[in-house]
Short mmCIF file of C-alpha atoms in Angstrom, two decimals:
data_model
loop_
_atom_site.label_atom_id
_atom_site.label_comp_id
_atom_site.label_asym_id
_atom_site.label_seq_id
_atom_site.Cartn_x
_atom_site.Cartn_y
_atom_site.Cartn_z
CA MET A 97 11.47 -10.26 -13.24
CA LEU A 98 9.17 -13.45 -12.24
CA ALA A 99 9.04 -14.56 -16.05
CA ASN A 100 13.22 -14.21 -15.84
CA ALA A 101 12.81 -16.68 -12.77
CA LEU A 102 10.43 -18.87 -14.42
CA ARG A 103 12.94 -18.99 -17.34
CA LYS A 104 15.53 -20.55 -15.31
CA ALA A 105 13.70 -22.55 -13.22
CA LEU A 106 11.38 -24.35 -15.84
CA PRO A 107 12.16 -26.99 -18.39
CA ASP A 108 12.63 -25.44 -21.83
CA ASP A 109 9.91 -27.02 -23.43
CA THR A 110 7.52 -24.77 -21.15
CA SER A 111 6.44 -21.93 -23.20
CA ILE A 112 6.51 -18.70 -20.95
CA THR A 113 4.46 -15.83 -22.56
CA VAL A 114 4.54 -12.20 -20.83
CA VAL A 115 1.49 -10.07 -22.07
CA ASP A 116 1.57 -6.34 -21.44
CA ARG A 117 -0.17 -3.67 -23.21
CA ASP A 118 2.95 -1.52 -23.90
CA ASP A 119 6.39 -1.87 -24.11
CA ALA A 120 7.82 0.79 -21.37
CA HIS A 121 8.66 -0.42 -17.93
CA HIS A 122 8.78 2.42 -15.70
CA TYR A 123 11.60 2.27 -12.65
CA GLN A 124 8.37 3.44 -10.45
CA PRO A 125 10.49 4.44 -7.19
CA GLY A 126 11.59 7.16 -9.55
CA TYR A 127 8.36 8.88 -9.49
CA LEU A 128 9.06 10.18 -6.19
CA PHE A 129 11.97 12.09 -7.55
CA VAL A 130 10.82 13.45 -10.51
CA PRO A 131 8.41 16.18 -8.71
CA PHE A 132 11.70 17.83 -7.60
CA GLY A 133 13.76 17.94 -10.51
CA ALA A 134 15.83 15.48 -9.32
CA TYR A 135 15.25 12.46 -11.94
CA THR A 136 14.06 13.61 -15.36
CA PRO A 137 10.66 11.65 -16.57
CA GLU A 138 12.94 9.69 -19.67
CA ARG A 139 15.43 8.53 -16.80
CA VAL A 140 12.60 6.33 -15.31
CA VAL A 141 11.86 4.27 -18.45
CA ARG A 142 13.09 1.95 -20.20
CA SER A 143 11.75 -1.30 -22.83
CA ARG A 144 9.87 -3.80 -21.37
CA ARG A 145 10.96 -6.34 -23.94
CA ALA A 146 14.89 -5.67 -23.35
CA GLN A 147 14.56 -6.75 -19.61
CA LEU A 148 13.12 -10.14 -20.61
CA ALA A 149 15.54 -13.37 -20.73
CA ASP A 150 15.95 -15.22 -24.17
CA GLY A 151 13.09 -17.81 -24.33
CA VAL A 152 10.38 -15.37 -22.91
CA ARG A 153 7.85 -14.75 -25.22
CA PHE A 154 6.50 -10.96 -25.24
CA LEU A 155 3.39 -10.05 -26.39
CA GLN A 156 2.34 -6.33 -26.71
CA GLN A 157 -1.24 -6.32 -26.25
CA GLY A 158 -4.16 -5.10 -23.92
CA VAL A 159 -5.81 -7.58 -21.91
CA SER A 160 -9.95 -7.22 -21.73
CA ARG A 161 -10.72 -10.45 -19.53
CA VAL A 162 -10.17 -13.81 -18.19
CA ASP A 163 -12.14 -16.80 -18.84
CA PRO A 164 -10.92 -19.18 -16.02
CA GLN A 165 -13.18 -21.72 -17.02
CA ARG A 166 -11.82 -22.20 -20.10
CA HIS A 167 -8.30 -21.13 -19.53
CA VAL A 168 -8.02 -18.33 -22.06
CA VAL A 169 -6.85 -14.73 -21.74
CA LEU A 170 -9.09 -12.77 -24.16
CA LEU A 171 -6.94 -9.65 -25.90
CA ASP A 172 -8.23 -6.40 -26.91
CA GLY A 173 -7.75 -7.28 -30.53
CA GLY A 174 -10.17 -9.92 -30.11
CA ASP A 175 -7.81 -12.90 -30.17
CA GLU A 176 -7.36 -15.85 -27.48
CA LEU A 177 -4.77 -16.75 -25.64
CA ALA A 178 -4.80 -19.96 -23.95
CA TYR A 179 -2.72 -21.10 -20.71
CA ASP A 180 -2.32 -23.93 -18.36
CA TRP A 181 -1.49 -22.05 -15.52
CA LEU A 182 -1.54 -18.24 -15.25
CA VAL A 183 0.15 -15.86 -13.16
CA ILE A 184 -1.87 -12.03 -12.65
CA ALA A 185 0.60 -9.29 -12.12
CA SER A 186 -1.24 -6.22 -13.26
CA GLY A 187 -0.06 -4.13 -10.15
CA THR A 188 -2.58 -1.18 -8.98
CA THR A 189 -3.67 1.97 -10.91
CA PRO A 190 -4.65 5.04 -9.59
CA GLN A 191 -8.31 5.94 -9.96
CA PRO A 192 -9.09 9.77 -9.58
CA ALA A 193 -12.39 9.29 -10.87
CA GLN A 194 -13.21 7.65 -7.71
CA THR A 195 -13.44 10.69 -5.97
CA PRO A 196 -16.18 13.27 -6.57
CA GLY A 197 -14.76 16.63 -8.00
CA LEU A 198 -11.36 15.65 -8.33
CA LEU A 199 -11.40 15.61 -12.06
CA ASP A 200 -13.03 18.84 -12.43
CA ASP A 201 -11.08 20.84 -14.66
CA LYS A 202 -10.93 23.71 -12.24
CA VAL A 203 -8.84 21.18 -9.87
CA TRP A 204 -7.08 18.31 -11.65
CA ARG A 205 -3.91 18.88 -13.11
CA THR A 206 -4.51 22.54 -12.33
CA SER A 207 -4.14 22.91 -8.42
CA ALA A 208 -4.47 19.23 -7.93
CA PHE A 209 -2.06 16.54 -8.94
CA ASP A 210 -0.78 13.10 -8.14
CA PHE A 211 2.53 11.47 -8.63
CA TYR A 212 1.83 7.91 -8.90
CA THR A 213 1.65 8.36 -12.77
CA LEU A 214 4.85 9.32 -14.41
CA ASP A 215 2.95 12.06 -16.25
CA GLY A 216 1.14 13.42 -12.73
CA ALA A 217 4.61 13.50 -11.21
CA ALA A 218 6.27 15.48 -14.67
CA ALA A 219 3.09 17.86 -14.44
CA LEU A 220 3.86 18.00 -10.43
CA HIS A 221 7.31 19.34 -11.35
CA ASP A 222 5.98 22.50 -13.23
CA ALA A 223 3.26 23.28 -10.61
CA LEU A 224 5.97 23.06 -7.74
CA ALA A 225 8.74 25.11 -9.82
CA ASN A 226 5.75 27.87 -10.33
CA PHE A 227 4.29 27.64 -6.77
CA GLU A 228 5.04 30.84 -4.58
CA GLY A 229 3.71 29.74 -1.36
CA GLY A 230 0.37 28.87 0.30
CA ARG A 231 -1.18 25.60 1.54
CA LEU A 232 -0.16 22.15 0.17
CA LEU A 233 -2.02 19.20 1.01
CA VAL A 234 -0.36 16.00 1.06
CA HIS A 235 -3.38 13.78 0.98
CA ILE A 236 -3.98 9.87 0.77
CA THR A 237 -7.43 8.73 -0.20
CA ASP A 238 -7.67 5.17 1.48
CA MET A 239 -5.78 2.34 2.12
CA PRO A 240 -4.43 0.19 0.72
CA ILE A 241 -2.05 2.20 -1.43
CA LYS A 242 1.28 1.31 -3.31
CA CYS A 243 4.31 2.11 -1.51
CA PRO A 244 2.21 3.31 1.17
CA VAL A 245 5.54 5.70 2.51
CA ALA A 246 5.57 7.31 -0.56
CA PRO A 247 3.17 10.06 0.55
CA LEU A 248 5.10 10.68 3.91
CA GLU A 249 8.53 10.96 1.76
CA PHE A 250 6.67 13.49 -0.57
CA ALA A 251 5.91 15.34 2.26
CA PHE A 252 9.49 15.32 3.68
CA LEU A 253 11.06 16.21 0.46
CA ALA A 254 8.75 19.03 0.03
CA ASP A 255 9.70 20.45 3.25
CA ASP A 256 13.52 19.99 2.00
CA TYR A 257 12.50 21.39 -1.47
CA PHE A 258 10.70 24.53 -0.33
CA ARG A 259 13.59 25.28 1.89
CA LYS A 260 16.04 24.85 -0.77
CA ARG A 261 14.03 27.69 -2.51
CA ARG A 262 14.04 29.75 0.62
CA ILE A 263 10.29 29.83 0.60
CA ARG A 264 9.83 27.34 3.12
CA HIS A 265 7.78 29.65 5.68
CA LYS A 266 5.47 30.75 3.17
CA VAL A 267 4.46 27.15 2.88
CA ASP A 268 1.88 25.23 4.78
CA ILE A 269 2.28 21.67 4.50
CA THR A 270 -0.57 19.39 5.75
CA TYR A 271 -0.33 15.51 5.52
CA VAL A 272 -3.79 14.38 5.44
CA THR A 273 -4.66 10.47 5.93
CA PRO A 274 -7.59 8.27 6.42
CA LEU A 275 -5.58 6.54 9.22
CA ASP A 276 -5.50 7.55 12.77
CA GLY A 277 -1.97 9.38 12.55
CA ALA A 278 0.85 9.39 9.88
CA PHE A 279 2.78 6.66 11.79
CA THR A 280 0.11 4.17 12.81
CA LYS A 281 2.38 1.18 14.33
CA PRO A 282 3.32 1.84 17.89
CA VAL A 283 7.12 1.04 17.43
CA ALA A 284 7.58 3.46 14.47
CA SER A 285 5.12 6.11 16.27
CA ALA A 286 7.72 6.37 19.10
CA ALA A 287 11.00 6.44 16.95
CA LEU A 288 9.76 8.81 13.88
CA GLY A 289 6.82 10.70 15.55
CA ALA A 290 9.18 13.93 15.99
CA LEU A 291 10.17 13.92 12.30
CA LEU A 292 7.25 15.50 11.07
CA GLU A 293 7.16 18.13 14.02
CA ASP A 294 10.78 18.89 13.37
CA ARG A 295 9.97 19.49 9.62
CA SER A 296 6.99 21.49 10.73
CA ILE A 297 4.54 19.11 8.84
CA ARG A 298 1.07 19.17 10.39
CA VAL A 299 -1.06 16.26 10.35
CA ALA A 300 -4.76 15.88 9.63
CA ALA A 301 -5.66 12.27 10.70
CA ASP A 302 -8.99 9.91 10.41
CA PHE A 303 -9.64 12.15 7.29
CA ALA A 304 -12.19 10.28 5.29
CA ILE A 305 -12.79 12.26 1.88
CA SER A 306 -16.21 12.43 0.81
CA HIS A 307 -15.18 14.86 -2.43
CA VAL A 308 -12.85 17.71 -3.46
CA ASP A 309 -15.09 20.94 -3.80
CA PRO A 310 -13.72 22.44 -6.83
CA ASP A 311 -15.59 25.94 -6.46
CA THR A 312 -14.01 26.57 -2.97
CA GLN A 313 -10.85 24.59 -3.22
CA THR A 314 -11.50 22.08 -0.81
CA ILE A 315 -11.26 18.81 0.07
CA VAL A 316 -14.40 17.55 2.26
CA ALA A 317 -14.67 14.66 4.94
CA TYR A 318 -17.64 12.73 5.78
CA ASP A 319 -17.33 14.10 9.32
CA GLY A 320 -17.51 17.79 7.65
CA ARG A 321 -14.20 19.29 7.81
CA ALA A 322 -12.88 20.78 4.78
CA LEU A 323 -9.47 21.75 4.13
CA PRO A 324 -8.71 24.56 1.54
CA PHE A 325 -5.54 24.21 -0.93
CA ASP A 326 -3.46 26.04 -3.14
CA LEU A 327 -1.64 22.60 -4.13
CA LEU A 328 -3.35 19.41 -3.75
CA VAL A 329 -0.98 16.22 -3.88
CA THR A 330 -3.29 13.56 -3.61
CA VAL A 331 -3.16 9.77 -4.09
CA PRO A 332 -6.34 8.51 -5.49
CA LEU A 333 -8.04 5.38 -4.71
CA ASN A 334 -5.81 2.62 -5.91
CA MET A 335 -7.43 -0.32 -7.55
CA GLY A 336 -6.47 -3.27 -9.30
CA ALA A 337 -6.69 -3.61 -13.26
CA GLN A 338 -9.79 -2.96 -15.19
CA PHE A 339 -9.74 -6.85 -16.73
CA VAL A 340 -9.54 -8.29 -13.49
CA ILE A 341 -12.54 -6.47 -12.13
CA ASP A 342 -13.98 -7.57 -15.48
CA SER A 343 -13.58 -11.21 -14.95
CA GLY A 344 -14.59 -11.29 -12.04
CA LEU A 345 -11.74 -12.25 -10.57
CA GLY A 346 -11.17 -9.30 -8.37
CA ASP A 347 -12.57 -8.18 -4.71
CA ASP A 348 -14.31 -4.80 -4.14
CA LEU A 349 -11.08 -3.12 -5.13
CA GLY A 350 -10.49 -5.15 -8.26
CA PHE A 351 -7.14 -7.09 -6.17
CA VAL A 352 -7.19 -10.90 -6.80
CA PRO A 353 -7.87 -12.93 -3.57
CA VAL A 354 -5.05 -15.25 -2.97
CA ASP A 355 -3.67 -17.75 -0.12
CA LYS A 356 -1.50 -15.10 1.78
CA HIS A 357 1.30 -18.02 1.99
CA THR A 358 1.17 -19.49 -1.23
CA LEU A 359 -0.38 -16.67 -3.66
CA ARG A 360 -2.34 -19.19 -5.33
CA SER A 361 -6.25 -18.33 -6.04
CA PRO A 362 -8.68 -20.25 -3.63
CA ALA A 363 -11.17 -19.87 -6.71
CA TYR A 364 -9.32 -21.21 -9.56
CA GLU A 365 -6.18 -23.68 -8.79
CA ARG A 366 -4.69 -22.78 -12.11
CA ILE A 367 -4.44 -19.15 -11.45
CA PHE A 368 -1.59 -17.41 -9.28
CA ALA A 369 -1.03 -13.82 -8.53
CA ILE A 370 2.07 -11.67 -7.13
CA GLY A 371 2.64 -7.95 -6.40
CA ASP A 372 0.31 -5.31 -6.26
CA ALA A 373 -2.18 -7.25 -7.94
CA THR A 374 -3.12 -9.53 -5.16
CA ASN A 375 -5.26 -8.63 -1.72
CA VAL A 376 -2.27 -9.99 0.79
CA PRO A 377 -2.63 -8.14 3.81
CA THR A 378 1.21 -6.48 3.47
CA SER A 379 2.56 -3.38 1.74
CA LYS A 380 2.15 -3.44 -1.78
CA ALA A 381 6.09 -2.52 -2.76
CA GLY A 382 8.41 -3.56 -5.17
CA ALA A 383 10.10 -5.54 -2.15
CA VAL A 384 7.00 -7.59 -1.70
CA ALA A 385 6.78 -8.56 -5.22
CA HIS A 386 10.39 -9.49 -4.99
CA PHE A 387 10.31 -11.51 -1.88
CA GLU A 388 7.51 -13.56 -3.10
CA ILE A 389 8.88 -14.41 -6.46
CA ASP A 390 11.13 -17.20 -4.97
CA HIS A 391 7.69 -18.74 -3.24
CA LEU A 392 5.96 -18.50 -6.34
CA VAL A 393 8.38 -20.11 -8.68
CA GLU A 394 8.90 -22.97 -6.20
CA ASN A 395 4.61 -23.26 -5.77
CA LEU A 396 4.14 -23.18 -9.22
CA GLN A 397 6.81 -26.11 -9.91
CA ALA A 398 4.54 -28.05 -7.69
CA ALA A 399 1.50 -27.41 -8.84
CA MET A 400 2.70 -28.27 -12.17
CA ALA A 401 3.95 -31.62 -11.12
CA GLY A 402 0.60 -32.26 -9.07
CA ARG A 403 2.37 -31.77 -5.52
CA PRO A 404 1.07 -29.78 -2.60
CA LEU A 405 2.47 -26.18 -2.43
CA PRO A 406 5.64 -26.22 -0.25
CA SER A 407 6.48 -22.73 0.05
CA LYS A 408 4.60 -20.42 2.33
CA TYR A 409 5.38 -16.42 1.81
CA ASP A 410 5.30 -14.45 5.27
CA GLY A 411 4.64 -10.92 3.93
CA HIS A 412 8.02 -9.87 4.32
CA ALA A 413 8.73 -6.06 3.10
CA ASN A 414 11.04 -3.61 3.30
CA CYS A 415 11.67 -0.02 2.24
CA PHE A 416 13.59 2.91 2.45
CA VAL A 417 11.90 6.12 3.33
CA GLU A 418 13.62 9.28 2.23
CA SER A 419 13.16 11.78 5.01
CA GLY A 420 14.63 14.73 3.01
CA ARG A 421 17.80 16.57 4.12
CA GLY A 422 20.07 13.93 2.40
CA LYS A 423 18.64 11.23 4.75
CA ALA A 424 16.51 7.92 4.79
CA LEU A 425 15.19 5.60 6.87
CA LEU A 426 14.90 1.67 6.41
CA LEU A 427 12.23 -0.60 7.57
CA ASP A 428 11.97 -3.82 7.66
CA PHE A 429 8.54 -6.33 8.61
CA ASN A 430 6.52 -9.04 8.05
CA TYR A 431 2.79 -10.28 8.33
CA ASP A 432 3.34 -10.70 11.57
CA THR A 433 5.90 -8.24 13.20
CA GLU A 434 5.99 -4.68 13.03
CA PRO A 435 9.09 -2.36 11.76
CA LEU A 436 12.02 -3.58 13.69
CA THR A 437 15.28 -1.58 14.65
CA GLY A 438 18.70 -2.91 14.29
CA LEU A 439 20.65 -2.82 11.45
CA PHE A 440 20.17 -4.73 7.80
CA PRO A 441 21.38 -6.65 5.98
CA VAL A 442 23.96 -8.42 8.03
CA PRO A 443 23.05 -8.42 11.86
CA VAL A 444 24.89 -6.61 14.08
CA VAL A 445 27.47 -5.24 11.59
CA GLY A 446 24.68 -3.83 9.07
CA PRO A 447 25.60 -1.13 7.23
CA MET A 448 22.15 0.05 7.24
CA LYS A 449 20.32 1.31 10.45
CA LEU A 450 16.54 0.15 10.52
CA LEU A 451 13.98 2.38 11.48
CA GLY A 452 16.77 5.05 12.33
CA GLU A 453 17.67 8.15 9.89
CA SER A 454 20.82 8.11 8.43
CA ARG A 455 22.80 9.26 5.27
CA LEU A 456 23.89 5.91 4.27
CA ASN A 457 20.24 4.75 4.23
CA HIS A 458 19.34 7.78 1.81
CA LEU A 459 22.48 6.72 -0.39
CA GLY A 460 21.05 3.38 -0.21
CA LYS A 461 17.83 4.06 -1.91
CA LEU A 462 19.68 5.91 -4.73
CA ALA A 463 21.64 3.07 -5.51
CA PHE A 464 18.53 0.88 -5.39
CA GLU A 465 18.06 1.96 -9.19
CA LYS A 466 20.95 0.55 -9.96
CA ILE A 467 20.38 -2.82 -8.47
CA TYR A 468 16.82 -2.78 -9.82
CA TRP A 469 17.60 -2.73 -13.52
CA ASN A 470 20.76 -4.76 -13.10
CA LEU A 471 20.08 -7.59 -10.43
CA LEU A 472 16.58 -7.48 -9.67
CA LEU A 473 14.77 -7.32 -12.90
CA PRO A 474 17.22 -10.10 -14.81
CA GLY A 475 16.52 -12.39 -11.74
CA ARG A 476 20.26 -12.63 -10.39
CA PRO A 477 20.56 -13.41 -6.79
CA LEU A 478 20.65 -10.70 -4.52
CA PRO A 479 22.49 -11.16 -0.81
CA VAL A 480 19.05 -10.37 0.82
CA PRO A 481 16.60 -13.46 2.33
CA THR A 482 12.97 -13.86 1.13
CA LEU A 483 11.93 -14.82 4.55
CA MET A 484 12.73 -12.40 7.41
CA SER A 485 15.11 -13.20 9.64
CA MET A 486 14.83 -11.65 13.51
CA ALA A 487 19.13 -12.08 13.86
CA GLY A 488 20.40 -8.92 15.07
CA LYS A 489 16.83 -7.10 15.31
CA VAL A 490 15.68 -5.79 18.24
CA PRO A 491 12.05 -6.68 18.30
CA ALA A 492 9.50 -3.90 19.52
CA GLU A 493 9.25 -3.78 23.36
CA THR A 494 6.13 -4.99 24.44
CA LYS A 495 4.98 -3.36 27.72
CA GLY A 496 3.47 -5.81 30.59
CA MET B 84 1.56 -8.77 26.23
CA PRO B 85 -0.68 -6.57 28.41
CA THR B 86 -3.50 -7.90 29.28
CA ASN B 87 -7.33 -6.41 30.36
CA THR B 88 -9.72 -7.69 32.80
CA ILE B 89 -13.47 -6.96 32.76
CA ASP B 90 -16.16 -8.55 34.26
CA ASN B 91 -13.85 -11.20 36.02
CA ARG B 92 -12.64 -12.02 32.20
CA THR B 93 -9.02 -11.43 30.66
CA PHE B 94 -8.40 -10.73 27.59
CA THR B 95 -4.47 -10.08 25.62
CA VAL B 96 -4.13 -6.34 24.03
CA ASN B 97 -1.72 -4.22 22.52
CA ALA B 98 -0.42 -1.13 23.72
CA GLU B 99 -3.27 1.23 22.64
CA GLY B 100 -5.91 -1.69 24.27
CA PHE B 101 -6.93 -3.31 21.07
CA PHE B 102 -7.73 -7.06 21.28
CA THR B 103 -4.58 -8.66 20.11
CA ASN B 104 -6.75 -12.16 19.84
CA ARG B 105 -10.48 -12.07 17.98
CA ASP B 106 -11.37 -14.95 19.49
CA GLU B 107 -11.30 -13.52 23.16
CA TRP B 108 -13.79 -11.18 22.40
CA SER B 109 -17.38 -11.26 23.08
CA GLU B 110 -20.56 -9.21 22.61
CA GLU B 111 -20.59 -8.33 26.40
CA LEU B 112 -17.27 -7.16 26.39
CA ALA B 113 -17.65 -4.98 23.79
CA ALA B 114 -20.73 -3.43 25.02
CA ILE B 115 -18.52 -2.67 28.18
CA LEU B 116 -15.59 -1.29 26.05
CA ALA B 117 -18.15 1.00 24.29
CA GLU B 118 -19.28 2.96 27.39
CA LEU B 119 -15.51 3.56 28.19
CA ILE B 120 -15.29 5.37 24.85
CA GLY B 121 -18.24 7.49 25.18
CA ILE B 122 -20.87 5.40 23.52
CA ASP B 123 -23.60 5.08 25.91
CA GLU B 124 -25.92 2.35 24.28
CA MET B 125 -25.18 -0.03 21.63
CA THR B 126 -28.16 -0.01 19.60
CA GLU B 127 -28.68 -2.51 16.52
CA GLU B 128 -27.62 0.10 14.05
CA HIS B 129 -24.11 0.00 16.08
CA TRP B 130 -23.71 -3.94 16.19
CA ALA B 131 -24.54 -4.18 12.84
CA PRO B 132 -21.17 -2.70 11.39
CA LEU B 133 -19.18 -4.86 13.91
CA ARG B 134 -20.70 -7.81 13.10
CA PHE B 135 -20.04 -7.35 9.50
CA MET B 136 -16.37 -6.29 10.27
CA ARG B 137 -15.47 -9.58 11.76
CA GLU B 138 -17.04 -11.77 9.43
CA ASP B 139 -15.42 -9.95 6.63
CA SER B 140 -11.99 -9.93 8.29
CA ALA B 141 -12.20 -13.57 9.04
CA LYS B 142 -12.30 -14.15 5.40
CA THR B 143 -9.99 -11.37 4.04
CA GLY B 144 -6.81 -11.31 7.49
CA VAL B 145 -7.67 -7.51 7.58
CA THR B 146 -9.89 -5.11 8.92
CA PRO B 147 -11.98 -3.19 6.21
CA THR B 148 -11.63 0.26 5.57
CA LEU B 149 -14.54 2.40 5.71
CA ARG B 150 -14.65 2.84 2.00
CA ARG B 151 -14.96 -1.23 2.01
CA MET B 152 -17.96 -0.72 4.56
CA GLN B 153 -19.93 1.27 2.16
CA ALA B 154 -19.13 -0.70 -0.96
CA VAL B 155 -19.25 -4.27 0.23
CA GLY B 156 -21.26 -4.17 3.61
CA GLY B 157 -23.54 -1.64 2.30
CA PHE B 158 -23.16 0.69 5.11
CA ASP B 159 -23.02 4.88 4.74
CA VAL B 160 -20.17 6.33 5.94
CA LYS B 161 -21.53 8.91 6.78
CA HIS B 162 -24.14 7.16 8.99
CA LEU B 163 -21.01 5.34 10.92
CA PHE B 164 -19.54 8.71 11.53
CA ALA B 165 -22.72 9.54 13.27
CA LEU B 166 -22.69 6.22 15.53
CA TYR B 167 -19.01 6.37 16.19
CA PRO B 168 -18.14 10.39 15.93
CA GLY B 169 -14.76 11.67 15.00
CA LYS B 170 -12.81 8.37 14.31
CA PRO B 171 -15.32 5.53 13.31
CA ALA B 172 -12.62 3.25 11.67
CA LYS B 173 -10.60 3.16 15.06
CA LYS B 174 -13.41 3.12 17.48
CA MET B 175 -15.29 0.49 15.35
CA ALA B 176 -12.38 -1.76 14.95
CA TYR B 177 -11.41 -1.54 18.55
CA LEU B 178 -15.16 -2.36 19.77
CA ALA B 179 -14.82 -5.39 17.06
CA GLY B 180 -11.79 -7.02 18.56
CA LEU B 181 -9.69 -6.26 15.52
CA PRO B 182 -6.24 -4.48 15.12
CA LYS B 183 -7.01 -0.80 13.92
CA PRO B 184 -6.37 -0.19 9.91
CA VAL B 185 -2.84 0.63 9.51
CA GLY B 186 -0.22 1.47 7.24
CA CYS B 187 3.04 -0.05 6.97
CA VAL B 188 4.70 2.50 9.69
#
């Protein structure tokens, strides 16, 4: 998406190379629907090369390290690739090995599954189909995670799924979070708190996982709490790419520290980062990467021309939240503003309801798949501003 | 914005009572707030993680997670649970004058 935008913005004699270890571009929002059989695994994968504009070179190679002093990328095969400017867009990777006991054969892909990988989501599909009742834990290891609402959506969709199979009464669903609740912001908590109760989904909050006990099939927290499960759906610790860590470019989780407004590395002026790969304090979500692109393109152009970086990203993010039963919510927020109520994308007219449940939002979420492949990736304009507008939105009430 | 006044010092807080301006925080205020949430005496062991959190968040812009407290700060998570029983992440953020760790909703 960024490469396509840069190709349009930069002169023809600037060469742009995309390096990736495979040619499989995944529509990751689709992972959520795979376990429930609504999407097939094949549906979410397409060629990377095919998404790139003419004039963008695609190099299918793994990256082993970046040497920021010498301005080269070291490839897995041993070759070196020199750069004038480097944009790191290597996302996040779930790391189940970071939770002791989780990869034990008695647990992993037997009674414990993730859905943040396509093979995990596909394996979970079979596990759900064979599940006839018991304790289901939907668990987040630690923040930050990619698409932070996905586990909540999973819990809502699981409720729906078991209801349709007429075994909901035999399934005990608990949402397990390291945060102090399923909804951590007061305005969302007030607007949405009842959704979990309505669906008889329990919440175990402040759960800082220490390990998984494969023998008792429980997850154990540092404070001694142990929650038994028949099926554990976990979001493993999310970390940045290994080459980022090995290059010394990452923080403790392997995310690239960048200025949160300009997206440039404070340590290396020829390195920028975008999307989930950065440490910026907003959601790790596709919408963020999308909104960041315009700013990064402008800043990179300025950097190339030796000018001060003009463009300031404000942390704008939005997302649809599937709440099951054919409905969804829409959230819109940035670094400084909590999720707002109101209508989107056109003030007052809508048609989408912010922070409210509606059938139209659900259809919006489904329609997004086509928008993603046909408008977003090729870099066609989308009628949504990258900086957040307060028009027509109702700020959360502040007391006092 | 609501405010809270302790010891004749007024500071702005959010709906849950967390400081909204980290510069209005002081150790004296934190010691008084600690009593209010059931921590009778703030020992050096209690202060060390709070100081780390303030330094770390000044650099990153976010309140560190418990995992980061362990990985970067060198604090033992179990020990943090002993110092701040029940909800250490939330209690420590509250006392350090920082936002509590949040998700996007």
